[in-house]
Amino acid sequence: QVQLVQSGAEVKKPGASVKVSCKASGYTFTSYYIHWVRQAPGQGLEWVGIINPSGGSTSYAQKFQGRVTMTRDTSTNTLYMELSSLRSEDTAVYYCGRGQGIGAAGTLPDYWGQGTLVTVSS
Amino acid sequence: QSILTQPPSASGTPGQRVTISCSGSSSNIEINYVYWYQQLPGTAPKLLISKSSQRPSGVPDRFSGSKSGTSASLAISGLRSEDEADYYCAAWDDSLSGWVFGGGTKLTVL
């Protein structure tokens, strides 16, 4: 069965960086793109970006460009999202999710990880 | 403020049919597919509708999606207590070159 298992909760200070992992199993790793979506406490969903595990190409939401980096490790079927220069507004649950394709021709996730809470506090 | 506009709340009684709207623009809903998610407290979103009106395997046919112009709707018929959740619409936005979500609608089953 398709599974996306994310790393545990993180607490970071303002200005620091955080790296969240998402380990995929139950399907062909390189056949599906991975989205990252976040949700601040009590708020709605916000798209962060997407990575193609096959070649590693990425596309980020304008809001996060310059601060986010998405990578993958094909040897362990694991995806990573690193967010730098953290501020309190980055406190949120970060989800990885499996989709197909990129852009308007792509799809949003059908399977999701369990979410990783990132707390930014001094 | 979200690019896609949803009513913050909706309600209905068991067995009733409810509709949740999602308003967008010519750069998102009018020209691209709409997706709908259901989210229960403390859990990841669950895909209800893809490509504006397609139900993934396992989603009851009580849930249906439609789109017209710059707006989309999610309809839930035969409302059940377990449908009480937050619902989100989403679409690709050509102007932003990114996916955008609605602010979410909290559905209460009275």
XYZ file of C-alpha atoms in Angstrom:
232
model
C 0.000 0.000 0.000
C 1.105 3.546 -0.695
C 2.732 5.147 2.329
C 4.378 8.491 2.916
C 6.030 8.634 6.337
C 7.318 11.970 7.538
C 9.905 12.874 10.142
C 9.005 14.016 13.638
C 8.133 17.397 15.069
C 10.756 20.131 15.143
C 11.269 23.225 17.272
C 13.491 25.922 15.769
C 14.560 29.431 16.643
C 13.865 32.364 14.331
C 16.486 32.607 11.617
C 17.303 28.906 11.687
C 16.577 26.276 9.045
C 14.518 23.099 9.200
C 14.663 19.993 7.016
C 11.635 17.707 6.905
C 11.788 14.257 5.347
C 9.139 12.149 3.622
C 9.870 8.453 2.972
C 7.817 6.890 0.187
C 6.893 3.228 -0.203
C 4.329 1.021 -1.912
C 4.703 2.482 -5.419
C 7.342 3.287 -8.011
C 9.190 6.229 -6.457
C 10.085 7.953 -9.711
C 6.605 7.725 -11.232
C 4.903 10.344 -9.081
C 5.699 13.923 -8.131
C 5.701 15.027 -4.492
C 3.972 18.207 -3.321
C 4.658 19.994 -0.070
C 1.691 21.797 1.519
C 1.587 23.518 4.885
C -1.142 24.456 7.362
C -0.624 27.037 10.088
C -2.508 26.446 13.352
C -6.229 26.988 12.810
C -5.625 28.109 9.227
C -6.110 26.726 5.724
C -3.871 24.836 3.354
C -1.011 26.552 1.508
C 1.003 25.083 -1.375
C 4.769 25.298 -0.884
C 6.115 23.547 -3.976
C 6.690 20.324 -5.888
C 9.556 18.027 -6.829
C 9.937 15.427 -9.536
C 11.709 12.471 -7.890
C 12.784 11.201 -11.296
C 15.091 14.039 -12.281
C 14.950 16.238 -9.196
C 13.407 19.248 -10.940
C 11.423 21.549 -8.689
C 8.864 24.333 -8.775
C 8.218 26.540 -5.777
C 5.420 28.904 -4.828
C 6.507 32.493 -5.396
C 6.132 33.217 -1.687
C 8.816 30.671 -0.760
C 11.308 31.113 -3.588
C 14.760 31.767 -2.203
C 13.916 30.179 1.159
C 12.837 26.644 0.265
C 14.813 23.781 -1.223
C 13.322 20.425 -2.161
C 15.557 17.439 -2.808
C 15.307 13.684 -3.076
C 17.413 10.591 -2.416
C 16.567 7.848 -4.866
C 18.629 5.299 -2.942
C 16.273 5.523 0.045
C 13.082 6.756 -1.687
C 13.081 9.804 0.547
C 12.115 13.382 -0.221
C 13.271 16.428 1.715
C 11.983 19.961 2.171
C 14.306 22.515 3.738
C 13.018 25.936 4.744
C 15.518 28.580 5.817
C 15.391 31.961 7.583
C 12.528 30.726 9.689
C 10.131 33.178 11.300
C 7.210 32.699 13.645
C 4.773 32.747 10.714
C 6.361 29.527 9.437
C 4.945 27.634 12.405
C 2.743 25.040 10.736
C 2.144 21.396 9.964
C 3.991 20.518 6.764
C 2.539 17.711 4.623
C 4.049 15.834 1.714
C 1.647 14.391 -0.837
C 1.835 12.326 -4.016
C 0.658 13.840 -7.273
C 1.139 13.436 -11.000
C 2.697 15.872 -13.392
C 3.515 19.517 -12.946
C 1.649 22.745 -13.492
C -1.890 22.944 -14.782
C -1.503 19.511 -16.385
C -0.568 17.986 -13.066
C -2.711 16.725 -10.199
C -2.880 17.482 -6.511
C -2.136 14.705 -3.997
C -4.151 11.531 -3.670
C -1.997 10.218 -0.815
C -0.504 12.272 1.989
C 2.046 11.911 4.742
C 0.926 12.245 8.342
C 2.304 15.769 8.633
C 5.237 17.281 10.528
C 4.724 20.099 13.013
C 7.398 22.760 12.772
C 7.345 25.285 15.586
C 9.387 28.483 15.305
C 9.854 30.151 18.648
C 12.553 32.053 20.473
C -6.605 36.259 2.189
C -7.093 33.240 -0.054
C -7.134 33.423 -3.858
C -10.150 31.106 -3.927
C -13.133 32.197 -1.838
C -15.211 29.774 0.195
C -17.890 30.458 2.812
C -16.322 29.976 6.254
C -19.154 27.758 7.423
C -22.040 25.615 6.247
C -24.521 23.388 7.996
C -27.239 20.845 7.426
C -29.254 18.145 9.097
C -28.792 14.406 8.547
C -30.145 13.301 5.184
C -30.117 16.808 3.777
C -28.191 17.982 0.690
C -25.661 20.752 1.189
C -23.538 22.673 -1.281
C -20.228 24.405 -0.690
C -19.130 27.053 -3.173
C -15.666 28.057 -4.332
C -15.202 31.298 -6.227
C -12.123 32.024 -8.289
C -11.137 33.895 -11.416
C -10.203 33.626 -15.078
C -6.672 32.558 -14.176
C -7.625 29.566 -12.062
C -11.063 27.941 -11.898
C -12.296 29.155 -15.272
C -9.495 27.443 -17.199
C -8.210 24.699 -14.897
C -9.489 21.725 -12.954
C -10.778 22.065 -9.399
C -9.933 19.713 -6.533
C -11.850 19.200 -3.292
C -10.474 17.893 0.004
C -12.084 16.863 3.273
C -10.060 17.319 6.451
C -10.978 15.906 9.836
C -9.367 17.486 12.919
C -5.737 16.491 13.366
C -5.541 14.504 10.153
C -4.172 14.969 6.656
C -6.551 16.105 3.905
C -8.471 13.431 2.031
C -9.071 13.805 -1.717
C -12.807 13.883 -2.468
C -12.994 15.227 -6.003
C -10.274 15.498 -8.644
C -10.385 17.200 -12.036
C -13.549 19.131 -11.086
C -15.941 16.171 -11.010
C -14.090 12.865 -10.720
C -14.464 10.797 -7.562
C -11.426 8.730 -6.559
C -12.000 5.096 -5.754
C -13.567 4.688 -2.335
C -15.257 8.090 -2.174
C -19.047 7.655 -1.802
C -21.209 8.881 -4.646
C -22.936 11.170 -2.132
C -20.093 13.571 -2.963
C -20.121 15.344 -6.312
C -18.276 18.258 -7.874
C -19.169 20.718 -10.607
C -17.737 23.814 -12.215
C -19.197 26.716 -14.158
C -17.255 29.766 -15.266
C -15.127 31.080 -12.425
C -16.937 29.102 -9.712
C -17.074 25.528 -8.530
C -19.262 23.628 -6.103
C -19.098 20.563 -3.919
C -22.419 18.890 -3.191
C -22.978 16.403 -0.412
C -26.252 14.521 -0.472
C -27.686 12.304 2.258
C -25.684 14.218 4.854
C -24.234 12.084 7.658
C -22.705 12.983 11.012
C -19.294 11.745 9.846
C -19.327 14.393 7.088
C -18.691 17.040 9.748
C -15.257 18.343 8.718
C -13.397 21.146 6.978
C -13.622 21.228 3.177
C -11.105 22.888 0.843
C -11.155 23.644 -2.872
C -7.982 24.115 -4.914
C -6.908 24.857 -8.475
C -3.821 25.718 -10.497
C -3.440 29.450 -11.042
C -1.835 30.413 -14.344
C -0.988 33.958 -13.213
C 0.796 32.797 -10.065
C 2.172 29.612 -11.643
C 1.209 27.738 -8.532
C -1.571 25.829 -6.800
C -4.008 27.910 -4.767
C -6.454 26.825 -2.081
C -9.674 28.224 -0.722
C -9.772 29.293 2.895
C -11.843 26.268 3.833
C -15.462 25.694 4.876
C -16.346 24.167 8.222
C -19.355 21.896 7.762
C -21.521 21.253 10.794
C -24.085 18.467 10.849
C -26.859 19.630 13.165
